[in-house]
Tab-separated table of C-alpha atoms in Angstrom:
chain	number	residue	atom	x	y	z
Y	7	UNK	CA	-92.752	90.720	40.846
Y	8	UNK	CA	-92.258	91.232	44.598
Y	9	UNK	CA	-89.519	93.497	44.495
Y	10	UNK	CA	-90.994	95.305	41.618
Y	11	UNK	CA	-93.616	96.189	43.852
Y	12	UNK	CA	-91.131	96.657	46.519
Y	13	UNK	CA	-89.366	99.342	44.522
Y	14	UNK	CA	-92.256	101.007	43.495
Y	15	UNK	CA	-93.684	101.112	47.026
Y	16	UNK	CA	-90.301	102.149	49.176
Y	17	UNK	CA	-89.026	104.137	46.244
Y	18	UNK	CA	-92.431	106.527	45.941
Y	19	UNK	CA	-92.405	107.149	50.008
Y	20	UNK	CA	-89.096	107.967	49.474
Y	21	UNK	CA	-89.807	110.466	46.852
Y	22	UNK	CA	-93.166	111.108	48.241
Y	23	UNK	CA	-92.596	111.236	52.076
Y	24	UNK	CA	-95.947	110.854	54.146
Y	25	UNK	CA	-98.064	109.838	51.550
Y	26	UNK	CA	-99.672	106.256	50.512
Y	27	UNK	CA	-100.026	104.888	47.564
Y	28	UNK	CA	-99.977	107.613	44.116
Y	29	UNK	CA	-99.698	107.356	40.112
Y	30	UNK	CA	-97.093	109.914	40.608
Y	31	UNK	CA	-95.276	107.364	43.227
Y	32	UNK	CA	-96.225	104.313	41.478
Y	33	UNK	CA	-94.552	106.144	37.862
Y	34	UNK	CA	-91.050	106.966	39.084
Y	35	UNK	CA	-91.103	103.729	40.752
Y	36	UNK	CA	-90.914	102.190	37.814
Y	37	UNK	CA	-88.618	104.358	35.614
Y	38	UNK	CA	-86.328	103.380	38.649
Y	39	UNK	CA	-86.913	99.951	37.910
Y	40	UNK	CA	-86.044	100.482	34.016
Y	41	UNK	CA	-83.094	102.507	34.645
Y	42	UNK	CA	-81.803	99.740	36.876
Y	43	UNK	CA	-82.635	96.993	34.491
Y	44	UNK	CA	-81.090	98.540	31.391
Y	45	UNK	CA	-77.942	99.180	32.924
Y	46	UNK	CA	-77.631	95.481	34.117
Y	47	UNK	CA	-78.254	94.298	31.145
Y	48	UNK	CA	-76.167	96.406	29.026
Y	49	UNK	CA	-73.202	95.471	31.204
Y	50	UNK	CA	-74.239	91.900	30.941
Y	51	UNK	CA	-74.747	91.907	27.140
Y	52	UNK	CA	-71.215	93.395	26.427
Y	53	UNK	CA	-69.944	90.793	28.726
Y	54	UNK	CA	-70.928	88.159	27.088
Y	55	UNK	CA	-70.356	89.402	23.636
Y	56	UNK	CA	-66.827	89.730	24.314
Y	57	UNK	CA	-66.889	86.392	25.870
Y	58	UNK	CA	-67.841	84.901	22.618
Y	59	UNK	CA	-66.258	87.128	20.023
Y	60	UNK	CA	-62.733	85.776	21.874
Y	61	UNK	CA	-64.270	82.058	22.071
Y	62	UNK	CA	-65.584	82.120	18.951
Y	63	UNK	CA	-63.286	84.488	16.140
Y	64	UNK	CA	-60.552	85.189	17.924
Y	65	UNK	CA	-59.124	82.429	15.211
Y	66	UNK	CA	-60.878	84.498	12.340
Y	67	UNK	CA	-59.605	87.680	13.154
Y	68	UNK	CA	-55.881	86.710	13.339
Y	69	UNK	CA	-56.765	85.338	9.788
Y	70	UNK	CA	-58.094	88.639	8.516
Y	71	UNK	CA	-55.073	90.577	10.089
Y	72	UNK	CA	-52.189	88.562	9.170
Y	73	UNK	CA	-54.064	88.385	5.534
Y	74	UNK	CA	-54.496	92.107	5.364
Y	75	UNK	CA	-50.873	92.559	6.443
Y	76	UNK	CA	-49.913	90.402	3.738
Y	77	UNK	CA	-51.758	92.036	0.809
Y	78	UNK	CA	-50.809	95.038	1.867
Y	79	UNK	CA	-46.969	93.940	0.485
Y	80	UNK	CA	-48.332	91.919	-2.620
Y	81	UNK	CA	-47.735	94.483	-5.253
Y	82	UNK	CA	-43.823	94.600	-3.914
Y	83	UNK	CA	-42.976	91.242	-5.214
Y	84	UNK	CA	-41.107	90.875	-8.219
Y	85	UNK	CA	-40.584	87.007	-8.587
Y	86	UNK	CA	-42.981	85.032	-8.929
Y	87	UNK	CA	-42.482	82.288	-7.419
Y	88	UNK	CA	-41.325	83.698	-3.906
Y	89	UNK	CA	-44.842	85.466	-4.677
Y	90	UNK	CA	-46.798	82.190	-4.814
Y	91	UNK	CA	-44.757	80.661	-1.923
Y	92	UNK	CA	-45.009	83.382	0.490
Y	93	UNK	CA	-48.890	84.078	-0.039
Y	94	UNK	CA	-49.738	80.127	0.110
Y	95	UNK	CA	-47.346	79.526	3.263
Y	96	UNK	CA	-49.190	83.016	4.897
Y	97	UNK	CA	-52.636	81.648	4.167
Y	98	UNK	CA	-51.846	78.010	5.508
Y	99	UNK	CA	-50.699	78.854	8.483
Y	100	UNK	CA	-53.329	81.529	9.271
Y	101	UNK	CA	-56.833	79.808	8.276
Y	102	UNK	CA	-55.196	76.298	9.295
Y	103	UNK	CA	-55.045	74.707	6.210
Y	104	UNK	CA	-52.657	71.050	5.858
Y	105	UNK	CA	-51.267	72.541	2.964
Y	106	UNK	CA	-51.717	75.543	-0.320
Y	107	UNK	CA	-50.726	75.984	-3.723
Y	108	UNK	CA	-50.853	77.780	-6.621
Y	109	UNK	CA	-51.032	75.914	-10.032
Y	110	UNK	CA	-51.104	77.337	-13.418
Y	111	UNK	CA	-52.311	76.952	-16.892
Y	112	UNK	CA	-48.915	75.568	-18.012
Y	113	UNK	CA	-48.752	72.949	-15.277
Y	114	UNK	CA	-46.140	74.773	-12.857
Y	115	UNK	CA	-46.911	74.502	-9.260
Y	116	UNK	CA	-46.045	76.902	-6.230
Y	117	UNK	CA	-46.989	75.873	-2.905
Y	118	UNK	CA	-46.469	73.089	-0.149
Y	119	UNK	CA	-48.510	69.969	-1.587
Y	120	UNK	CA	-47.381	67.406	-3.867
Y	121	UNK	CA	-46.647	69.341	-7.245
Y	122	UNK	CA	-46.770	66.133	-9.583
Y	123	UNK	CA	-50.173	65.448	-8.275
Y	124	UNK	CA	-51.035	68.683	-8.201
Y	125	UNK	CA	-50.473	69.410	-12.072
Y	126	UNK	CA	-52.349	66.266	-12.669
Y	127	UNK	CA	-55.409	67.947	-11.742
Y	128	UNK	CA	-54.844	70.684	-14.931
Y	129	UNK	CA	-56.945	68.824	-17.443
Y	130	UNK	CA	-60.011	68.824	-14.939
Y	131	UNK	CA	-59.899	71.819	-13.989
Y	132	UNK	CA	-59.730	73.345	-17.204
Y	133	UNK	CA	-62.706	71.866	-18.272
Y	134	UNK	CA	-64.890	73.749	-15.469
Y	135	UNK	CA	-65.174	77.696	-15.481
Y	136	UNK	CA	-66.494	77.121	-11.771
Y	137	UNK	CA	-64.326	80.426	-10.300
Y	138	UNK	CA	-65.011	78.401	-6.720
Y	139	UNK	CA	-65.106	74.943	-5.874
Y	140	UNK	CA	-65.764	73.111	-2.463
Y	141	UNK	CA	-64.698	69.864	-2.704
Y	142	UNK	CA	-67.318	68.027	-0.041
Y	143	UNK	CA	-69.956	69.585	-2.523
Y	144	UNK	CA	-69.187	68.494	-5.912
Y	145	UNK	CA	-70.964	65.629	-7.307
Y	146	UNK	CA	-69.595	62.358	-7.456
Y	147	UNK	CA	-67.375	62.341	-10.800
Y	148	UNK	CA	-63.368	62.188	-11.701
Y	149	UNK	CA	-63.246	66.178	-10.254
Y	150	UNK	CA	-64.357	64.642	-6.987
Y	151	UNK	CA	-62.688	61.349	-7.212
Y	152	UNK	CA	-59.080	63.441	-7.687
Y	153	UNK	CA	-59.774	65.944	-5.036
Y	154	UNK	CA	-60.679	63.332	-2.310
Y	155	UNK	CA	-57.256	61.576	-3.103
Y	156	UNK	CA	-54.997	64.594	-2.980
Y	157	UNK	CA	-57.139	65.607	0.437
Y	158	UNK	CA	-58.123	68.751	-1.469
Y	159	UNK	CA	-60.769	70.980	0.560
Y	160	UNK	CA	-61.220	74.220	-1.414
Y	161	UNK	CA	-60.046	75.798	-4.774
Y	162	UNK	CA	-60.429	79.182	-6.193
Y	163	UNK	CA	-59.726	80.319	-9.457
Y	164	UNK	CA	-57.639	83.108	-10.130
Y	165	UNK	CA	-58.597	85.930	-12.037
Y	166	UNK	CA	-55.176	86.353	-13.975
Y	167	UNK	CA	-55.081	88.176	-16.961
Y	168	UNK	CA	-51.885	87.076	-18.067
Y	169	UNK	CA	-52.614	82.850	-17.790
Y	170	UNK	CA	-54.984	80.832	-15.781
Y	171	UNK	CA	-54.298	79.635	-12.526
Y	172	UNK	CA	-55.882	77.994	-9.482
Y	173	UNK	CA	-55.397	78.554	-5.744
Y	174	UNK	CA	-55.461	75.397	-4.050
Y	175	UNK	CA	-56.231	74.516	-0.666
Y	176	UNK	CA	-56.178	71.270	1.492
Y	177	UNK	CA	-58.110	70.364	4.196
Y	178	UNK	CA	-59.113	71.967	6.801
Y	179	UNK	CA	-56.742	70.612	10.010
Y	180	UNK	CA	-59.721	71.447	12.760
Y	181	UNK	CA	-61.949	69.119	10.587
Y	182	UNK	CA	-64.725	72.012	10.458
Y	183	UNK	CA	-66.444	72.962	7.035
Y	184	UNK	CA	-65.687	75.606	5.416
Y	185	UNK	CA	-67.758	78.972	6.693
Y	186	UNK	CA	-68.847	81.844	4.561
Y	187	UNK	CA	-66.771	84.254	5.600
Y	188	UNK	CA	-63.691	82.092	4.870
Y	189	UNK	CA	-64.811	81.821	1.357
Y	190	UNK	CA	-65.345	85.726	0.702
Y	191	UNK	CA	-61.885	86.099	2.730
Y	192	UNK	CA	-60.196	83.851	0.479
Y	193	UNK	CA	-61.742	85.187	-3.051
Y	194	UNK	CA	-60.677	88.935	-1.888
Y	195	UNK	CA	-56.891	87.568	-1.306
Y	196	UNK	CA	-57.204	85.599	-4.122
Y	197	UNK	CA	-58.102	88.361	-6.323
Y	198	UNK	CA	-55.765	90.583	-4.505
Y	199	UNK	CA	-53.286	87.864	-5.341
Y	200	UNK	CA	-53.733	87.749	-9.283
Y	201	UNK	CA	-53.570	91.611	-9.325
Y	202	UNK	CA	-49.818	90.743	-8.065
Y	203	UNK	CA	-49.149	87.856	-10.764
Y	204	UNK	CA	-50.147	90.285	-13.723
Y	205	UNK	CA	-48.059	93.178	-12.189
Y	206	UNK	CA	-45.219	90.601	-12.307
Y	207	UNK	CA	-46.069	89.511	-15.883
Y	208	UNK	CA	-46.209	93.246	-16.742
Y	209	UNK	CA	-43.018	93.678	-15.432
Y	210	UNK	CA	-40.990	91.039	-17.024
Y	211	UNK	CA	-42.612	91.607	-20.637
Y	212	UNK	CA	-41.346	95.445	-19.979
Y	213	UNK	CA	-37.793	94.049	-19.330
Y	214	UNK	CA	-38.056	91.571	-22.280
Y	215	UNK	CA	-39.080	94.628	-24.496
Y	216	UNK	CA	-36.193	96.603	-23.154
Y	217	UNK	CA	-33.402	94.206	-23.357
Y	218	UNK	CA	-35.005	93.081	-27.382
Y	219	UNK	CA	-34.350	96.635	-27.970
Y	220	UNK	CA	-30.803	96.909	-26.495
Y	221	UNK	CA	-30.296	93.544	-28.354
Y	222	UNK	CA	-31.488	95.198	-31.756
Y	223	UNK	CA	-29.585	98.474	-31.286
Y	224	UNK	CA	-26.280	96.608	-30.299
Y	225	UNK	CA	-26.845	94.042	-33.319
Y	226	UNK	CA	-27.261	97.258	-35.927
Y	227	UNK	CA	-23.853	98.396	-34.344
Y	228	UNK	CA	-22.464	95.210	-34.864
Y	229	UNK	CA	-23.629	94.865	-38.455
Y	230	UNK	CA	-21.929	98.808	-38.959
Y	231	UNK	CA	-18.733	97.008	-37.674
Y	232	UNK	CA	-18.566	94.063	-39.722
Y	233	UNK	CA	-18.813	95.802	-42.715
Y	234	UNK	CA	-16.392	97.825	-41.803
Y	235	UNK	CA	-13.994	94.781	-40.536
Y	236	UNK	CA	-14.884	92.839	-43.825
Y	237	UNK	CA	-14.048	95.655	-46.295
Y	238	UNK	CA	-10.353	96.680	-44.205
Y	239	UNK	CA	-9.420	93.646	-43.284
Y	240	UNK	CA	-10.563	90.513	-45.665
Y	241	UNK	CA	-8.962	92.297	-48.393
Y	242	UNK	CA	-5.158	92.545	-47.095
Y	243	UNK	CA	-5.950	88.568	-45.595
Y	244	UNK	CA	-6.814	87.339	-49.616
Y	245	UNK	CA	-3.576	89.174	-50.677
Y	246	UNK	CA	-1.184	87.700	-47.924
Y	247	UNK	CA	-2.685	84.222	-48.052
Y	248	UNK	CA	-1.521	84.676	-51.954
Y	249	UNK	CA	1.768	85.975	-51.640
Y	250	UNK	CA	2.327	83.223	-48.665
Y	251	UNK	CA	1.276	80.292	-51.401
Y	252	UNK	CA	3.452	81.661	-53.587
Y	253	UNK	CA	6.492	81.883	-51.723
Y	254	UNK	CA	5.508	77.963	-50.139
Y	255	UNK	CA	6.175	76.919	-54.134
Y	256	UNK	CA	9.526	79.207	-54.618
Y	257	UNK	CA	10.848	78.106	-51.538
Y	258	UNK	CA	12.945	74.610	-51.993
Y	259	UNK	CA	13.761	71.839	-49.570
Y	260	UNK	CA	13.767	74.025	-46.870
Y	261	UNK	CA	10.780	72.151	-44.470
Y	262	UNK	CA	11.445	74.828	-41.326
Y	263	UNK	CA	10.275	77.627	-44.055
Y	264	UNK	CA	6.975	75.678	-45.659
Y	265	UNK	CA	6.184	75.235	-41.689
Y	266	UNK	CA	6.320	78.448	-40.942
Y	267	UNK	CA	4.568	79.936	-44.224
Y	268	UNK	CA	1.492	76.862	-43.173
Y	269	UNK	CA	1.411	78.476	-39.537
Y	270	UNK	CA	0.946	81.501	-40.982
Y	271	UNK	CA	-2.071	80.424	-43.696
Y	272	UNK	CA	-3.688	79.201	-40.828
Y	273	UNK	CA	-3.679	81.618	-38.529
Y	274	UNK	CA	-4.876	84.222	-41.620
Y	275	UNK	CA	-7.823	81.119	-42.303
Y	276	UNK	CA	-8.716	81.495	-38.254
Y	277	UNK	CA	-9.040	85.171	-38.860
Y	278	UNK	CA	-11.032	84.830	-42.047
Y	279	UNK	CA	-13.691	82.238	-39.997
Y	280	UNK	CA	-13.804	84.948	-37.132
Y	281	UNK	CA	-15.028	87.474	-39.656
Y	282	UNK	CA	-17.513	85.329	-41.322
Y	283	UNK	CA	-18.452	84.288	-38.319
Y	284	UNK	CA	-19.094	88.535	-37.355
Y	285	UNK	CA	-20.897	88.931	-40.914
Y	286	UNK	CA	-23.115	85.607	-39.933
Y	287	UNK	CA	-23.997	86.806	-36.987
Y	288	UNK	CA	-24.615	90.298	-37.888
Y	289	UNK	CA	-26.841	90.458	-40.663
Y	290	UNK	CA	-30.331	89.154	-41.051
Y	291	UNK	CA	-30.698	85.240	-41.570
Y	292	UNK	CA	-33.067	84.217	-44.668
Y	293	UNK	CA	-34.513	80.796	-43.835
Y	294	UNK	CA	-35.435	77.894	-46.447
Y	295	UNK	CA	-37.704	75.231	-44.179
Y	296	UNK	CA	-38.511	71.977	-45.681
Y	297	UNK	CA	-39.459	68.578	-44.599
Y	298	UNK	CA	-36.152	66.896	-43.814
Y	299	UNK	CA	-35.349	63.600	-41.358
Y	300	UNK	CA	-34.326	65.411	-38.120
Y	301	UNK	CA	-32.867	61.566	-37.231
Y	302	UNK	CA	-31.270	61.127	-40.647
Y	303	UNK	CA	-29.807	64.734	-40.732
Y	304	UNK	CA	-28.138	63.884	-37.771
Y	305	UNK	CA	-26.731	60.362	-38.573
Y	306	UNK	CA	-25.047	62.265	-41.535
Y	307	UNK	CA	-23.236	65.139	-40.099
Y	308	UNK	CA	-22.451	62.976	-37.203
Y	309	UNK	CA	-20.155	60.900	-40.096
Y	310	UNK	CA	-19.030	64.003	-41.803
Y	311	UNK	CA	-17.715	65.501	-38.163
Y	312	UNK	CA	-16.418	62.207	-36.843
Y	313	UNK	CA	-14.258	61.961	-39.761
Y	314	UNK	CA	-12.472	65.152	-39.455
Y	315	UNK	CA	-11.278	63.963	-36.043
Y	316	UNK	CA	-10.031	60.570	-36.461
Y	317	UNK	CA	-6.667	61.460	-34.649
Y	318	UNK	CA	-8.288	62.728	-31.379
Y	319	UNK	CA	-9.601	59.762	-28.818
Y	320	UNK	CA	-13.099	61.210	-28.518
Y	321	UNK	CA	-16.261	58.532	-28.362
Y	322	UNK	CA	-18.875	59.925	-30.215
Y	323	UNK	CA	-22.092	57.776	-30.120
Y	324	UNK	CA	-25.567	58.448	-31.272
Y	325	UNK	CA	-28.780	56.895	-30.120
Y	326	UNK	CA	-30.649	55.118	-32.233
Y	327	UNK	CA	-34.079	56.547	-33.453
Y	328	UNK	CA	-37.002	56.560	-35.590
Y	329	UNK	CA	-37.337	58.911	-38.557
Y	330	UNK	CA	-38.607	62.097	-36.862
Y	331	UNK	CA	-39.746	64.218	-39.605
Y	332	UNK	CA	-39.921	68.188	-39.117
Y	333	UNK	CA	-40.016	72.107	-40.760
Y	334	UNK	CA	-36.377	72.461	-40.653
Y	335	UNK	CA	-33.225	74.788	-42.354
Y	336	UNK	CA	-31.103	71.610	-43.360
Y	337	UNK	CA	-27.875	73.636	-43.476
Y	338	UNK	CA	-28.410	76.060	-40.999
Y	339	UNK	CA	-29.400	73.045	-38.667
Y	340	UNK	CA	-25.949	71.640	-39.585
Y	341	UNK	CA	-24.030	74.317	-38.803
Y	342	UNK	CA	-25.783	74.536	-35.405
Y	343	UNK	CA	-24.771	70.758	-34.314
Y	344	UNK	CA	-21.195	71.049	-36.181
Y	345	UNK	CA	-20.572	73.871	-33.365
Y	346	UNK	CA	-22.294	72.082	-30.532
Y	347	UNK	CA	-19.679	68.920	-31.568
Y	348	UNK	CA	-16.300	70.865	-32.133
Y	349	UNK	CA	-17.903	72.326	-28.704
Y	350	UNK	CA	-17.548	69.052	-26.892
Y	351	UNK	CA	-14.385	67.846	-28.413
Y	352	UNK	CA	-12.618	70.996	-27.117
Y	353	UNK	CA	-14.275	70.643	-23.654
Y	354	UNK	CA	-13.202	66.901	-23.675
Y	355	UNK	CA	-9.675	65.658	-22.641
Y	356	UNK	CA	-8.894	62.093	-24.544
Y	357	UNK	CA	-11.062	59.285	-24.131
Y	358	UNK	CA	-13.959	61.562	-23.586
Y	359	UNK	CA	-16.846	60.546	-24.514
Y	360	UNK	CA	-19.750	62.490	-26.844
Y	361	UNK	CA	-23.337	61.329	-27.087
Y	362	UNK	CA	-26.221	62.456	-29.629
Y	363	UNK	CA	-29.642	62.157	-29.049
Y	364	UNK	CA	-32.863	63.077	-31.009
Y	365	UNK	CA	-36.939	62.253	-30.098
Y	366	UNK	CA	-40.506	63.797	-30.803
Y	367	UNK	CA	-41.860	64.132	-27.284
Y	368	UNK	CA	-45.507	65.863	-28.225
Y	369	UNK	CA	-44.862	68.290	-31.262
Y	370	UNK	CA	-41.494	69.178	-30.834
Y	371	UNK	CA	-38.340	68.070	-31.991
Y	372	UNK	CA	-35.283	67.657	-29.258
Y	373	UNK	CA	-31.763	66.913	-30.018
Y	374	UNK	CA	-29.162	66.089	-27.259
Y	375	UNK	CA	-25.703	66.827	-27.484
Y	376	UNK	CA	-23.760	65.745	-24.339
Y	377	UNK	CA	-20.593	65.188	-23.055
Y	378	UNK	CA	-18.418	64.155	-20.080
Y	379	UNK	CA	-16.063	67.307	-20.233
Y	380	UNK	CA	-15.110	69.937	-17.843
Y	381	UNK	CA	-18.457	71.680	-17.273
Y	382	UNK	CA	-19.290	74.815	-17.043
Y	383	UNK	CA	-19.825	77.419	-13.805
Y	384	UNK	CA	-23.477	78.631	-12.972
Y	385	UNK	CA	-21.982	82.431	-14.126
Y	386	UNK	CA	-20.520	80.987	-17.199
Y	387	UNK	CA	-23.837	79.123	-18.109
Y	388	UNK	CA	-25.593	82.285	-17.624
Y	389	UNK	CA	-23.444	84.012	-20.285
Y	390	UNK	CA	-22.814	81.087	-22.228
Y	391	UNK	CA	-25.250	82.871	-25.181
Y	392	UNK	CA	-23.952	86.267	-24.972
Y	393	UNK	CA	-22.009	87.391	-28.313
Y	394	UNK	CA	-18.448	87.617	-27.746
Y	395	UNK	CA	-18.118	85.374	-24.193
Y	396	UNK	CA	-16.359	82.682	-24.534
Y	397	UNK	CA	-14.445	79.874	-22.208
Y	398	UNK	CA	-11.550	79.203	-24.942
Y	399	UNK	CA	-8.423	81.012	-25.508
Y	400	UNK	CA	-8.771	81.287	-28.768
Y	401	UNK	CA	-12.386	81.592	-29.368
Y	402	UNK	CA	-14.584	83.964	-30.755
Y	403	UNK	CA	-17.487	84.030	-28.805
Y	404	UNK	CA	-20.275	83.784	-31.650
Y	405	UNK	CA	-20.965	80.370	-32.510
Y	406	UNK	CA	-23.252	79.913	-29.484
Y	407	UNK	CA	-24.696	82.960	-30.742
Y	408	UNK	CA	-25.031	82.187	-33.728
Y	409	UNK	CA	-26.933	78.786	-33.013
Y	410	UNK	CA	-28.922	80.698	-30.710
Y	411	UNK	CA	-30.170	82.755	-33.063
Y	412	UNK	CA	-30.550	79.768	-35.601
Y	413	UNK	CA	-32.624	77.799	-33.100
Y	414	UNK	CA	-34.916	80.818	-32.517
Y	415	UNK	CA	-35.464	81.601	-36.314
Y	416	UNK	CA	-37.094	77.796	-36.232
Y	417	UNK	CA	-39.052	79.084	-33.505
Y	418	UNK	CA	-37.236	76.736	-30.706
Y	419	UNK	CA	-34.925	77.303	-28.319
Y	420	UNK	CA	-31.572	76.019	-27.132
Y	421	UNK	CA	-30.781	75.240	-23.110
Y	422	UNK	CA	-27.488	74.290	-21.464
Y	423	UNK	CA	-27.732	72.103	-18.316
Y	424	UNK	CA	-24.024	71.630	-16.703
Y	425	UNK	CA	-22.056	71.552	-13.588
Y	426	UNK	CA	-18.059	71.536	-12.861
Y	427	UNK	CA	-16.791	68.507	-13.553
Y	428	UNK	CA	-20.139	66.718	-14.669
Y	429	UNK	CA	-19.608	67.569	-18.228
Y	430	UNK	CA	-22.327	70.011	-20.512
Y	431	UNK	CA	-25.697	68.909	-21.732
Y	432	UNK	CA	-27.136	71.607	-24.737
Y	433	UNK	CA	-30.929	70.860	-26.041
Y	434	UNK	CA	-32.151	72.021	-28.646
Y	435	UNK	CA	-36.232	72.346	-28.998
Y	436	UNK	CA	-37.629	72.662	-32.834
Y	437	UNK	CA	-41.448	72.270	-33.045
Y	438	UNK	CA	-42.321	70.310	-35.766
Y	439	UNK	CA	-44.317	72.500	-38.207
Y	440	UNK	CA	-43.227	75.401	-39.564
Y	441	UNK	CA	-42.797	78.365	-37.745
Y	442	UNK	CA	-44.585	81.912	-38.867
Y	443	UNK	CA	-41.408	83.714	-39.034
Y	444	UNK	CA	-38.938	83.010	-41.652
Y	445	UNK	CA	-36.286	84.962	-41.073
Y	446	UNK	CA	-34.727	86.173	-38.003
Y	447	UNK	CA	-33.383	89.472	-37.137
C-alpha cells in the first residue's frame, strides 16, 4: 500500500512537475501501477505454467506423440500378428504399463503377458458388453477375482467388425490410477487399432477369393485335360495290357519273357492309377454321409492295408479308442487314410514305425497318422497340398490333393506337422455332424 502511494505520488510530480496532489496525477499513477503489475504477472504465470506442464505431462505428452506416430503407420500392416505385437509393445512402453495384449474371440493372444492365462479370461469377458473396464472398479465377482490374479489394470474392447477382441492392459508400473485422459487416449488407439485388424481381415478374404478363383479356373483346365488324357490314352493302355496277357499265355517256359511282359502290365497299371487319379481329382466329388464308427472304420482298413505289406518291416500300431461316432463318406474316408499309410511306408526305411490315432476332442473328429520317417522341409510342407508336387520319384502328386479335397467336402481340414529327420505327423479334423455342403467342387 506504501509504494502504491509512493508511485502515485513521485510518478504524478513527475508527470505533473510543480504541482501537489491531482485526480489527473493520482489517475496515471495508477495505470502505472497496473501496467507494471500485469506484466509481472504475466511473466510469472507463464513461468510457472511451463514449470508444471514439464513436471507434470511431460510423461503424457511423450505418450500422445509416440501413440500418434504409431497410428499414423497402422493401416500399413499386413500381418496380424506383428500388428498386435507392435501396437501392444508401443503402448507399454509409452503409458508405462507391466505388460499389453490383445486377445480375441477365438482365444488367440498377441501381446507380452501370459497367453494361457490370458485366454482363460474369454468366457468372462464375453459375457459383459462393458466396451471399458477398470479393474480397481468392478465389483467383487469371478471378473474381479481373475483380473486381480493376472495383475490386470485396464481393458478395452475392440470395436472389430470382423471378430471380437479385447485390448488388455496390466498395471500401471508408477502405481498411480488410471486418469481420464489415459482412458480417452487409449479408446482412440484402440479404435484406431481395430480399423487396422478389419483392413487386415479385408485383405486376406480378398486373397482367399482370388486364389479360390485361380484354384477353380486351373481345376476346369484340369478337368478339359483329363478328358482329353482319358479318351487318348486309356484306350491304347486296355488294348496293350490285352495283347501283353495274351502273349504271357503263348509264351512257354521262357521265365525272362513272362518277367518282362509282368514289368510291363505294371508299369501300364501305374499309368492307369495316375489317370484315375487326374479324373478323381478333376471332376466334382458327390458325397454319401452317414453315421459310421470313425474308431471302427479305422481298425478295419488298418487290417486291410497291413495285410498288403506283410513283406516290408514297417510297425503299424493303432491306439486304442472308444466308438467315436460321426457324419462321414465311409469310402471316400478310406481312400483318404489308405494314402496317408502307403504315405508313411514310403517315407519309412525298415523297422519304421507307423502309429494311428483317433479322439472326439469337443465336436470334432481327429485322426492321427504318424510316423518316424524322413520328414519333410518347411518349403516342402508348404507345398505338400499343391496338385502335382510331390517328394517321390515316381509319384503323381494328387493323392494329397485328393484327400485334401476329401477332408474339405466333410467340412474339416487336414494339417501336416514335420521336421527333417523327426518323421511327418498329418491330422485330419471332421466335425461330427454333417456338414451343409455335400459335394465339393
Amino acid at each position: 500500500l506504501g509504494l502504491y502511494f509512493l508511485v502515485l505520488h513521485y510518478g504524478g510530480r513527475w508527470v505533473f512537475p510543480g504541482m501537489g496532489f491531482h485526480p489527473v496525477a493520482f489517475t496515471v499513477g495508477a495505470l502505472v501501477l497496473l501496467f507494471i503489475l500485469h506484466f509481472f504477472l504475466h511473466v510469472v504465470r507463464d513461468g510457472v505454467q511451463k514449470a508444471i506442464e514439464h513436471s507434470l505431462f511431460r510423461h503424457r505428452r511423450r505418450s500422445e506423440e509416440v501413440l500418434k506416430q504409431f497410428s499414423q503407420t497402422l493401416t500399413s500392416w499386413s500381418n496380424l500378428q506383428a500388428l498386435c505385437e507392435d501396437f501392444t509393445e508401443k503402448v507399454t512402453d509409452s503409458l508405462g504399463f507391466s505388460y499389453s495384449a490383445v486377445l480375441f474371440g477365438d482365444g488367440t493372444v498377441y501381446g507380452q503377458g501370459n497367453n494361457e492365462a490370458l485366454a482363460s479370461l474369454l468366457p468372462l469377458l464375453t459375457q459383459t458388453n462393458t466396451p471399458m473396464i477398470v479393474a480397481e472398479e468392478l465389483r467383487e465377482g469371478p471378473l474381479r477375482s481373475a483380473c486381480q490374479e493376472r495383475r490386470i489394470g485396464f481393458i478395452q474392447a475392440l470395436p472389430c467388425r470382423e471378430q471380437r477382441g479385447w485390448f488388455i492392459l496390466g498395471e500401471k508400473r508408477s502405481g498411480r490410477p488410471f486418469f481420464s485422459q489415459e482412458i480417452a487416449l487409449i479408446g482412440t488407439v484402440s479404435r484406431q487399432c481395430a480399423v487396422a485388424i478389419d483392413n487386415i481381415y479385408l485383405v486376406q478374404a480378398k486373397v482367399a477369393l482370388e486364389r479360390e478363383v485361380q484354384h477353380r479356373e486351373k481345376l476346369a483346365s484340369i478337368g478339359q485335360l483329363a478328358a482329353t488324357v482319358a479318351h487318348e490314352i486309356r484306350n491304347p493302355i486296355t488294348g496293350a495290357r490285352c495283347l501283353l496277357q495274351q502273349v504271357e499265355d503263348d509264351v512257354g517256359a521262357s521265365m525272362q519273357s513272362k518277367e518282362y511282359i509282368q514289368l510291363a502290365l505294371a508299369d501300364l497299371e501305374r499309368v492307369e492309377q495316375s489317370v484315375s487319379q487326374l479324373l478323381t481329382f478333376a471332376r466334382k466329388e458327390e458325397f454319401s454321409f452317414r453315421s459310421h464308427n470313425v474308431a471302427e472304420l479305422l481298425d478295419a482298413t488298418l487290417q486291410r492295408f497291413t495285410a498288403q505289406y506283410e513283406g516290408r518291416r514297417v510297425a503299424v500300431t493303432l491306439q486304442e479308442s472308444a466308438p467315436i461316432w460321426a457324419m462321414v463318406d465311409e469310402e471316400k474316408l478310406r481312400r483318404v487314410l489308405v494314402n496317408l499309410l502307403a504315405n508313411a511306408v514310403d517315407a519309412v526305411a525298415d523297422d519304421g514305425r507307423i502309429e494311428v490315432s483317433v479322439g472326439a476332442p469337443g465336436p470334432d473328429v481327429e485322426i492321427c497318422v504318424s510316423d518316424n520317417g524322413h520328414g519333410l522341409s518347411p518349403e516342402e510342407q508348404e507345398r505338400i497340398f499343391e496338385p502335382f508336387f510331390t517328394t517321390k520319384e515316381k509319384g503323381t502328386g494328387l493323392g494329397l490333393a485328393i484327400a485334401k479335397k476329401i477332408i474339405e467336402g466333410h467340412g474339416g481340414r487336414i494339417t501336416v506337422a514335420s521336421a527333417p529327420g523327426q518323421g511327418t505327423s498329418f491330422t485330419l479334423t471332421i466335425p461330427r455332424q454333417r456338414p451343409e455342403a455335400k459335394a465339393a467342387a
